Amino acid sequence: MKHNVQLIVNNNVYEQWQEVTVSASMEALARTFSLKVVEKLPKVNSAIAIKNGDACTLLMDGEVLVTGFVNKVDKSYDHQSHSITVSGRDKTGDLVDCSYDGNLYEWNDRNLQQIISDICEPYGIKVILETNIGANFKKFRIEQGERCIESIDRLCRHRGVLRMSDGQGNLVITNSSTKRLSTPVVVGKNVKSSTFSDSQLDIFSRYVVKGQNIGDDNIYAESSAEPQGIATDEAIRHRTTVILAEDIGTNATYAKRAYWEAIVRRARSQTYNYTLDSWKGNDQLWQENRIVKVEDPILGIKRDMLIAGVDFSLNSRGFETKLNLVHPKAFDLLPEPEKEDGSLY
């Protein structure tokens, strides 16, 4: 199947690219692209007038995947041909590089969307909610020299939510999705190649989370000094890790943290990469943060998995999609507690 990539810059539509890479990931705040064309002289010079910093929109088969800016233009030539490579990313990429420069640096009794919207406003980025964001923060302050993404990540960690780009120039607050793509990944049908990684380096048989409670006249010193929570993974040989909690808690809160560590570390220990023969399945582009059914008799799996990342490419092998798949619980997040006074300083 052939696909069409269009880059719109200054109301001009550029297409017929010979090499294409477009990447989207649940862990990256901005989608990225790189497009290349090689032509005989002097055709490229006259046909492509794209400058670094130009606003752009990237469409694949008519669907907008990136809304942002060109951040790099590379040109090369010899006596026979001239090539140009144009790279860029979503508007949200500025949040990764830049510091906040708005008027407010401290917020009181504001919710997550309100604070993140203030951080994004100088960069012309809207914030869209797809999940519950919980209660207001009593206090939040941006640290000196902190990049926007660092402030946003601190806020998101305390509400157990993810931040992603929607490709439309917006920042989306969401969770690990249960939405499903209709096309399965089937070895022997739409899979060209695959790699699998299974690591036990970061998983243990026993997770012990320890912390410090606040003592009072009704709490014995011993129980106040070291509350803890324990979770076990019986499938692993004897391997113990002790995690010192960052905040004050109880046996119950630390047990919840230990259980979360065991589940999520196990989920993230295995990664699957499948290279497919098309950018689409059933007329729908593959998309990150979606559930897909996988049938792989070689690895002996037939179950649902979460698409953590998508790489679309056009090269000498033709049109390909590389899916990075993980267990559906790999991006389940546990909200971090705030300080006793409700601040995130």
mmCIF file of C-alpha atoms in Angstrom:
data_model
loop_
_atom_site.group_PDB
_atom_site.id
_atom_site.type_symbol
_atom_site.label_atom_id
_atom_site.label_comp_id
_atom_site.label_asym_id
_atom_site.label_seq_id
_atom_site.Cartn_x
_atom_site.Cartn_y
_atom_site.Cartn_z
ATOM 1 C CA MET A 1 0.000 0.000 0.000
ATOM 2 C CA LYS A 2 1.272 3.459 -0.905
ATOM 3 C CA HIS A 3 0.953 6.365 1.508
ATOM 4 C CA ASN A 4 1.119 10.119 1.075
ATOM 5 C CA VAL A 5 3.057 12.558 3.275
ATOM 6 C CA GLN A 6 2.442 16.285 3.006
ATOM 7 C CA LEU A 7 4.338 19.044 4.781
ATOM 8 C CA ILE A 8 2.534 22.388 4.779
ATOM 9 C CA VAL A 9 4.776 25.429 5.282
ATOM 10 C CA ASN A 10 3.745 29.031 4.548
ATOM 11 C CA ASN A 11 0.623 27.747 2.742
ATOM 12 C CA ASN A 12 2.792 25.687 0.390
ATOM 13 C CA VAL A 13 2.277 21.917 0.231
ATOM 14 C CA TYR A 14 5.413 19.787 -0.172
ATOM 15 C CA GLU A 15 5.072 16.093 -0.963
ATOM 16 C CA GLN A 16 6.713 13.247 -2.896
ATOM 17 C CA TRP A 17 9.335 12.794 -0.175
ATOM 18 C CA GLN A 18 11.697 9.888 -0.777
ATOM 19 C CA GLU A 19 12.646 9.174 2.847
ATOM 20 C CA VAL A 20 10.308 9.646 5.800
ATOM 21 C CA THR A 21 10.544 9.123 9.557
ATOM 22 C CA VAL A 22 7.750 10.148 11.946
ATOM 23 C CA SER A 23 7.920 9.160 15.621
ATOM 24 C CA ALA A 24 5.409 9.310 18.474
ATOM 25 C CA SER A 25 5.885 7.970 21.999
ATOM 26 C CA MET A 26 3.982 7.933 25.271
ATOM 27 C CA GLU A 27 7.184 9.056 26.988
ATOM 28 C CA ALA A 28 7.983 11.949 24.645
ATOM 29 C CA LEU A 29 6.125 15.246 24.921
ATOM 30 C CA ALA A 30 6.484 16.024 21.210
ATOM 31 C CA ARG A 31 6.114 14.014 18.028
ATOM 32 C CA THR A 32 9.016 14.378 15.590
ATOM 33 C CA PHE A 33 9.567 14.040 11.849
ATOM 34 C CA SER A 34 12.371 13.944 9.301
ATOM 35 C CA LEU A 35 11.764 14.163 5.536
ATOM 36 C CA LYS A 36 14.296 13.876 2.726
ATOM 37 C CA VAL A 37 14.239 14.332 -1.026
ATOM 38 C CA VAL A 38 17.042 14.003 -3.576
ATOM 39 C CA GLU A 39 16.732 15.605 -6.998
ATOM 40 C CA LYS A 40 18.921 16.482 -9.913
ATOM 41 C CA LEU A 41 20.198 20.037 -9.910
ATOM 42 C CA PRO A 42 18.771 22.647 -9.845
ATOM 43 C CA LYS A 43 15.272 21.325 -9.141
ATOM 44 C CA VAL A 44 15.404 21.206 -5.340
ATOM 45 C CA ASN A 45 16.690 24.757 -4.935
ATOM 46 C CA SER A 46 13.718 26.161 -6.820
ATOM 47 C CA ALA A 47 11.079 23.802 -5.457
ATOM 48 C CA ILE A 48 11.642 23.821 -1.679
ATOM 49 C CA ALA A 49 11.788 27.111 0.201
ATOM 50 C CA ILE A 50 11.658 25.957 3.830
ATOM 51 C CA LYS A 51 13.572 27.718 6.594
ATOM 52 C CA ASN A 52 14.517 26.686 10.093
ATOM 53 C CA GLY A 53 11.843 27.999 12.484
ATOM 54 C CA ASP A 54 8.972 27.941 9.973
ATOM 55 C CA ALA A 55 5.591 26.891 11.344
ATOM 56 C CA CYS A 56 4.490 23.619 9.767
ATOM 57 C CA THR A 57 1.838 20.925 9.668
ATOM 58 C CA LEU A 58 2.588 17.324 8.739
ATOM 59 C CA LEU A 59 -0.152 15.124 7.292
ATOM 60 C CA MET A 60 -0.039 11.410 6.581
ATOM 61 C CA ASP A 61 -2.777 10.171 4.256
ATOM 62 C CA GLY A 62 -4.698 13.350 5.042
ATOM 63 C CA GLU A 63 -4.482 12.983 8.834
ATOM 64 C CA VAL A 64 -2.623 15.630 10.847
ATOM 65 C CA LEU A 65 0.172 14.014 12.880
ATOM 66 C CA VAL A 66 2.421 16.967 13.743
ATOM 67 C CA THR A 67 1.609 20.645 14.267
ATOM 68 C CA GLY A 68 4.676 22.629 15.157
ATOM 69 C CA PHE A 69 7.869 24.008 13.719
ATOM 70 C CA VAL A 70 10.753 23.118 11.444
ATOM 71 C CA ASN A 71 13.810 22.952 13.693
ATOM 72 C CA LYS A 72 16.489 21.793 11.268
ATOM 73 C CA VAL A 73 17.189 22.012 7.535
ATOM 74 C CA ASP A 74 20.141 20.103 6.066
ATOM 75 C CA LYS A 75 21.273 20.516 2.467
ATOM 76 C CA SER A 76 23.954 18.689 0.527
ATOM 77 C CA TYR A 77 24.940 18.555 -3.121
ATOM 78 C CA ASP A 78 27.488 17.374 -5.628
ATOM 79 C CA HIS A 79 27.884 17.892 -9.367
ATOM 80 C CA GLN A 80 24.878 15.660 -10.112
ATOM 81 C CA SER A 81 22.267 16.083 -7.401
ATOM 82 C CA HIS A 82 21.032 18.112 -4.477
ATOM 83 C CA SER A 83 19.350 16.724 -1.341
ATOM 84 C CA ILE A 84 17.422 18.432 1.413
ATOM 85 C CA THR A 85 16.355 16.994 4.765
ATOM 86 C CA VAL A 86 13.721 18.825 6.794
ATOM 87 C CA SER A 87 13.223 17.944 10.467
ATOM 88 C CA GLY A 88 10.749 19.248 13.001
ATOM 89 C CA ARG A 89 8.445 18.476 15.888
ATOM 90 C CA ASP A 90 5.250 19.471 17.656
ATOM 91 C CA LYS A 91 4.756 22.862 19.297
ATOM 92 C CA THR A 92 5.032 21.043 22.624
ATOM 93 C CA GLY A 93 8.735 20.555 21.874
ATOM 94 C CA ASP A 94 9.313 24.107 23.125
ATOM 95 C CA LEU A 95 8.156 22.970 26.570
ATOM 96 C CA VAL A 96 10.999 20.434 26.581
ATOM 97 C CA ASP A 97 13.688 23.031 25.804
ATOM 98 C CA CYS A 98 12.454 26.245 27.371
ATOM 99 C CA SER A 99 11.892 27.729 30.800
ATOM 100 C CA TYR A 100 8.645 29.279 31.965
ATOM 101 C CA ASP A 101 8.531 33.055 31.484
ATOM 102 C CA GLY A 102 4.999 34.007 32.476
ATOM 103 C CA ASN A 103 3.866 36.426 35.165
ATOM 104 C CA LEU A 104 3.003 33.910 37.900
ATOM 105 C CA TYR A 105 5.622 31.752 39.615
ATOM 106 C CA GLU A 106 3.536 30.600 42.566
ATOM 107 C CA TRP A 107 -0.024 29.248 42.613
ATOM 108 C CA ASN A 108 -2.389 28.710 45.542
ATOM 109 C CA ASP A 109 -5.511 26.527 45.470
ATOM 110 C CA ARG A 110 -5.377 25.897 41.712
ATOM 111 C CA ASN A 111 -5.925 22.628 39.869
ATOM 112 C CA LEU A 112 -3.514 20.824 37.577
ATOM 113 C CA GLN A 113 -5.077 22.049 34.334
ATOM 114 C CA GLN A 114 -5.068 25.677 35.474
ATOM 115 C CA ILE A 115 -1.390 25.642 36.463
ATOM 116 C CA ILE A 116 -0.200 23.762 33.370
ATOM 117 C CA SER A 117 -2.283 26.078 31.159
ATOM 118 C CA ASP A 118 -0.479 29.065 32.681
ATOM 119 C CA ILE A 119 2.881 27.391 31.999
ATOM 120 C CA CYS A 120 1.921 26.633 28.376
ATOM 121 C CA GLU A 121 0.194 29.940 27.576
ATOM 122 C CA PRO A 122 3.352 31.913 26.582
ATOM 123 C CA TYR A 123 4.058 29.218 23.978
ATOM 124 C CA GLY A 124 0.545 29.217 22.510
ATOM 125 C CA ILE A 125 -0.238 25.676 23.657
ATOM 126 C CA LYS A 126 -3.660 24.606 24.932
ATOM 127 C CA VAL A 127 -4.166 21.931 27.588
ATOM 128 C CA ILE A 128 -6.786 19.227 26.990
ATOM 129 C CA LEU A 129 -8.062 16.919 29.725
ATOM 130 C CA GLU A 130 -8.880 13.266 29.074
ATOM 131 C CA THR A 131 -8.896 12.086 32.689
ATOM 132 C CA ASN A 132 -9.728 13.055 36.256
ATOM 133 C CA ILE A 133 -7.102 15.396 37.734
ATOM 134 C CA GLY A 134 -8.141 15.284 41.375
ATOM 135 C CA ALA A 135 -8.187 18.092 43.906
ATOM 136 C CA ASN A 136 -6.604 21.525 43.723
ATOM 137 C CA PHE A 137 -2.994 21.974 44.785
ATOM 138 C CA LYS A 138 -2.706 24.054 47.938
ATOM 139 C CA LYS A 139 0.647 25.462 46.850
ATOM 140 C CA PHE A 140 2.852 25.101 43.801
ATOM 141 C CA ARG A 141 5.956 27.052 42.877
ATOM 142 C CA ILE A 142 8.217 26.841 39.838
ATOM 143 C CA GLU A 143 11.855 26.414 40.793
ATOM 144 C CA GLN A 144 14.441 28.844 39.461
ATOM 145 C CA GLY A 145 15.892 27.600 36.161
ATOM 146 C CA GLU A 146 13.349 24.791 35.873
ATOM 147 C CA ARG A 147 12.310 23.902 32.328
ATOM 148 C CA CYS A 148 8.594 23.825 31.549
ATOM 149 C CA ILE A 149 8.551 20.054 31.164
ATOM 150 C CA GLU A 150 10.140 19.630 34.597
ATOM 151 C CA SER A 151 7.411 21.716 36.235
ATOM 152 C CA ILE A 152 4.700 19.878 34.294
ATOM 153 C CA ASP A 153 6.148 16.483 35.204
ATOM 154 C CA ARG A 154 6.234 17.375 38.904
ATOM 155 C CA LEU A 155 2.558 18.269 38.762
ATOM 156 C CA CYS A 156 1.611 15.151 36.791
ATOM 157 C CA ARG A 157 3.500 12.815 39.132
ATOM 158 C CA HIS A 158 1.447 14.055 42.077
ATOM 159 C CA ARG A 159 -1.792 13.263 40.253
ATOM 160 C CA GLY A 160 -0.657 10.013 38.628
ATOM 161 C CA VAL A 161 -1.364 11.189 35.075
ATOM 162 C CA LEU A 162 0.490 11.227 31.748
ATOM 163 C CA ARG A 163 1.293 14.215 29.520
ATOM 164 C CA MET A 164 1.372 13.714 25.767
ATOM 165 C CA SER A 165 0.999 15.576 22.479
ATOM 166 C CA ASP A 166 -2.084 15.115 20.317
ATOM 167 C CA GLY A 167 -0.300 16.182 17.123
ATOM 168 C CA GLN A 168 -2.622 19.192 16.849
ATOM 169 C CA GLY A 169 -0.347 21.512 18.826
ATOM 170 C CA ASN A 170 -2.004 20.750 22.173
ATOM 171 C CA LEU A 171 -0.802 19.132 25.391
ATOM 172 C CA VAL A 172 -3.056 16.302 26.565
ATOM 173 C CA ILE A 173 -3.402 15.165 30.185
ATOM 174 C CA THR A 174 -4.406 11.518 30.098
ATOM 175 C CA ASN A 175 -3.926 8.013 31.493
ATOM 176 C CA SER A 176 -2.793 4.745 30.008
ATOM 177 C CA SER A 177 -5.591 4.079 27.535
ATOM 178 C CA THR A 178 -7.989 1.171 27.224
ATOM 179 C CA LYS A 179 -9.054 2.261 23.721
ATOM 180 C CA ARG A 180 -8.515 -0.489 21.197
ATOM 181 C CA LEU A 181 -7.324 -0.590 17.591
ATOM 182 C CA SER A 182 -9.308 -2.996 15.443
ATOM 183 C CA THR A 183 -6.376 -4.472 13.499
ATOM 184 C CA PRO A 184 -4.349 -7.141 15.343
ATOM 185 C CA VAL A 185 -0.597 -7.634 15.037
ATOM 186 C CA VAL A 186 -0.266 -11.138 13.605
ATOM 187 C CA VAL A 187 3.023 -12.880 12.853
ATOM 188 C CA GLY A 188 2.757 -14.446 9.411
ATOM 189 C CA LYS A 189 0.225 -11.875 8.253
ATOM 190 C CA ASN A 190 1.253 -8.222 8.690
ATOM 191 C CA VAL A 191 4.577 -8.566 10.576
ATOM 192 C CA LYS A 192 7.840 -8.210 8.633
ATOM 193 C CA SER A 193 10.218 -8.633 11.586
ATOM 194 C CA SER A 194 10.284 -8.593 15.372
ATOM 195 C CA THR A 195 12.584 -8.206 18.363
ATOM 196 C CA PHE A 196 11.879 -9.104 21.989
ATOM 197 C CA SER A 197 13.657 -8.102 25.194
ATOM 198 C CA ASP A 198 13.102 -9.705 28.605
ATOM 199 C CA SER A 199 15.179 -8.258 31.453
ATOM 200 C CA GLN A 200 15.207 -9.043 35.172
ATOM 201 C CA LEU A 201 17.703 -6.317 36.034
ATOM 202 C CA ASP A 202 15.075 -4.072 37.605
ATOM 203 C CA ILE A 203 12.647 -6.608 39.087
ATOM 204 C CA PHE A 204 12.834 -8.341 42.465
ATOM 205 C CA SER A 205 11.157 -11.040 44.525
ATOM 206 C CA ARG A 206 10.615 -8.752 47.512
ATOM 207 C CA TYR A 207 9.906 -5.027 47.531
ATOM 208 C CA VAL A 208 10.243 -3.266 50.882
ATOM 209 C CA VAL A 209 9.161 0.370 51.026
ATOM 210 C CA LYS A 210 10.232 2.179 54.190
ATOM 211 C CA GLY A 211 9.449 5.650 55.415
ATOM 212 C CA GLN A 212 8.986 7.937 58.354
ATOM 213 C CA ASN A 213 5.719 8.614 60.130
ATOM 214 C CA ILE A 214 4.852 11.576 62.334
ATOM 215 C CA GLY A 215 4.993 10.569 65.968
ATOM 216 C CA ASP A 216 2.618 11.785 68.664
ATOM 217 C CA ASP A 217 1.665 10.864 72.226
ATOM 218 C CA ASN A 218 -0.469 7.950 70.997
ATOM 219 C CA ILE A 219 2.142 6.350 68.725
ATOM 220 C CA TYR A 220 5.025 4.322 70.078
ATOM 221 C CA ALA A 221 8.462 5.465 68.946
ATOM 222 C CA GLU A 222 9.225 2.128 67.258
ATOM 223 C CA SER A 223 6.134 2.162 65.042
ATOM 224 C CA SER A 224 6.557 5.855 64.326
ATOM 225 C CA ALA A 225 10.187 5.502 63.329
ATOM 226 C CA GLU A 226 9.816 2.989 60.529
ATOM 227 C CA PRO A 227 6.461 2.134 58.962
ATOM 228 C CA GLN A 228 6.867 -0.068 55.920
ATOM 229 C CA GLY A 229 5.055 -1.951 53.193
ATOM 230 C CA ILE A 230 6.061 -5.218 51.515
ATOM 231 C CA ALA A 231 5.091 -6.863 48.226
ATOM 232 C CA THR A 232 6.419 -10.100 46.754
ATOM 233 C CA ASP A 233 6.850 -11.605 43.300
ATOM 234 C CA GLU A 234 7.105 -15.370 43.762
ATOM 235 C CA ALA A 235 8.160 -15.970 40.153
ATOM 236 C CA ILE A 236 11.554 -14.359 40.842
ATOM 237 C CA ARG A 237 14.443 -15.983 42.726
ATOM 238 C CA HIS A 238 15.413 -14.390 46.033
ATOM 239 C CA ARG A 239 16.137 -10.741 45.220
ATOM 240 C CA THR A 240 15.235 -7.979 47.682
ATOM 241 C CA THR A 241 15.169 -4.244 47.165
ATOM 242 C CA VAL A 242 14.552 -1.607 49.824
ATOM 243 C CA ILE A 243 12.990 1.650 48.662
ATOM 244 C CA LEU A 244 13.088 4.717 50.900
ATOM 245 C CA ALA A 245 9.867 6.653 50.441
ATOM 246 C CA GLU A 246 10.248 10.327 49.628
ATOM 247 C CA ASP A 247 7.317 11.402 51.800
ATOM 248 C CA ILE A 248 5.702 10.657 55.141
ATOM 249 C CA GLY A 249 3.204 7.792 55.088
ATOM 250 C CA THR A 250 1.703 4.786 56.841
ATOM 251 C CA ASN A 251 2.016 1.021 56.568
ATOM 252 C CA ALA A 252 -0.983 1.049 54.232
ATOM 253 C CA THR A 253 0.373 3.728 51.879
ATOM 254 C CA TYR A 254 3.781 2.064 51.729
ATOM 255 C CA ALA A 255 2.196 -1.340 51.041
ATOM 256 C CA LYS A 256 0.353 0.245 48.116
ATOM 257 C CA ARG A 257 3.624 1.706 46.836
ATOM 258 C CA ALA A 258 5.381 -1.679 47.171
ATOM 259 C CA TYR A 259 2.590 -3.434 45.260
ATOM 260 C CA TRP A 260 2.751 -0.784 42.522
ATOM 261 C CA GLU A 261 6.533 -1.200 42.231
ATOM 262 C CA ALA A 262 6.144 -4.971 41.812
ATOM 263 C CA ILE A 263 3.384 -4.752 39.189
ATOM 264 C CA VAL A 264 4.822 -1.939 37.072
ATOM 265 C CA ARG A 265 8.431 -3.139 37.124
ATOM 266 C CA ARG A 266 7.285 -6.572 35.996
ATOM 267 C CA ALA A 267 5.155 -4.986 33.241
ATOM 268 C CA ARG A 268 8.081 -2.892 32.001
ATOM 269 C CA SER A 269 10.587 -5.761 32.051
ATOM 270 C CA GLN A 270 9.440 -7.086 28.670
ATOM 271 C CA THR A 271 9.336 -5.052 25.468
ATOM 272 C CA TYR A 272 8.238 -6.157 22.012
ATOM 273 C CA ASN A 273 9.082 -4.409 18.746
ATOM 274 C CA TYR A 274 7.153 -5.372 15.628
ATOM 275 C CA THR A 275 7.884 -3.982 12.172
ATOM 276 C CA LEU A 276 4.731 -3.991 10.050
ATOM 277 C CA ASP A 277 4.292 -3.694 6.297
ATOM 278 C CA SER A 278 1.979 -0.663 6.300
ATOM 279 C CA TRP A 279 1.323 2.607 8.115
ATOM 280 C CA LYS A 280 -2.303 1.605 8.581
ATOM 281 C CA GLY A 281 -4.469 -1.182 9.840
ATOM 282 C CA ASN A 282 -8.044 -1.279 8.522
ATOM 283 C CA ASP A 283 -7.719 2.263 7.105
ATOM 284 C CA GLN A 284 -6.563 3.661 10.463
ATOM 285 C CA LEU A 285 -3.049 4.906 11.204
ATOM 286 C CA TRP A 286 -1.307 3.078 14.029
ATOM 287 C CA GLN A 287 -1.348 5.205 17.187
ATOM 288 C CA GLU A 288 0.470 5.321 20.495
ATOM 289 C CA ASN A 289 -1.415 4.763 23.775
ATOM 290 C CA ARG A 290 -3.789 2.251 22.230
ATOM 291 C CA ILE A 291 -4.459 -1.406 23.004
ATOM 292 C CA VAL A 292 -3.761 -3.911 20.236
ATOM 293 C CA LYS A 293 -4.152 -7.672 20.115
ATOM 294 C CA VAL A 294 -0.933 -9.578 19.371
ATOM 295 C CA GLU A 295 -0.725 -13.096 17.962
ATOM 296 C CA ASP A 296 2.844 -14.383 17.903
ATOM 297 C CA PRO A 297 3.204 -18.190 17.838
ATOM 298 C CA ILE A 298 7.005 -17.895 17.797
ATOM 299 C CA LEU A 299 7.039 -16.158 21.198
ATOM 300 C CA GLY A 300 3.942 -18.030 22.312
ATOM 301 C CA ILE A 301 1.759 -15.000 23.000
ATOM 302 C CA LYS A 302 -1.835 -14.213 22.144
ATOM 303 C CA ARG A 303 -2.950 -11.261 24.245
ATOM 304 C CA ASP A 304 -3.593 -7.547 24.410
ATOM 305 C CA MET A 305 -0.642 -5.169 24.588
ATOM 306 C CA LEU A 306 -0.197 -1.404 24.854
ATOM 307 C CA ILE A 307 1.404 0.590 22.038
ATOM 308 C CA ALA A 308 4.035 2.689 23.834
ATOM 309 C CA GLY A 309 5.584 4.104 20.668
ATOM 310 C CA VAL A 310 5.112 4.279 16.896
ATOM 311 C CA ASP A 311 7.728 4.944 14.207
ATOM 312 C CA PHE A 312 6.521 5.420 10.635
ATOM 313 C CA SER A 313 9.153 5.195 7.914
ATOM 314 C CA LEU A 314 9.667 5.231 4.175
ATOM 315 C CA ASN A 315 13.050 3.992 2.983
ATOM 316 C CA SER A 316 14.608 1.502 0.586
ATOM 317 C CA ARG A 317 12.467 -1.241 2.156
ATOM 318 C CA GLY A 318 9.259 0.640 1.411
ATOM 319 C CA PHE A 319 6.577 1.788 3.853
ATOM 320 C CA GLU A 320 6.993 0.384 7.369
ATOM 321 C CA THR A 321 5.640 0.908 10.878
ATOM 322 C CA LYS A 322 7.576 -0.072 13.971
ATOM 323 C CA LEU A 323 5.456 -0.622 17.087
ATOM 324 C CA ASN A 324 6.973 -0.625 20.565
ATOM 325 C CA LEU A 325 4.640 -2.764 22.693
ATOM 326 C CA VAL A 326 4.512 -3.293 26.450
ATOM 327 C CA HIS A 327 2.202 -4.851 29.025
ATOM 328 C CA PRO A 328 -0.988 -2.754 29.466
ATOM 329 C CA LYS A 329 -0.006 -1.982 33.077
ATOM 330 C CA ALA A 330 3.435 -0.607 32.182
ATOM 331 C CA PHE A 331 2.215 3.005 32.296
ATOM 332 C CA ASP A 332 -0.112 2.733 35.282
ATOM 333 C CA LEU A 333 0.978 5.545 37.592
ATOM 334 C CA LEU A 334 0.748 5.936 41.355
ATOM 335 C CA PRO A 335 0.149 9.538 42.488
ATOM 336 C CA GLU A 336 2.956 10.837 44.673
ATOM 337 C CA PRO A 337 1.790 12.341 47.977
ATOM 338 C CA GLU A 338 2.084 16.043 48.640
ATOM 339 C CA LYS A 339 3.801 17.447 51.712
ATOM 340 C CA GLU A 340 1.902 17.819 54.969
ATOM 341 C CA ASP A 341 1.117 21.467 54.189
ATOM 342 C CA GLY A 342 -0.050 20.519 50.682
ATOM 343 C CA SER A 343 2.863 22.218 48.923
ATOM 344 C CA LEU A 344 5.064 20.898 46.113
ATOM 345 C CA TYR A 345 8.117 22.999 46.998
#
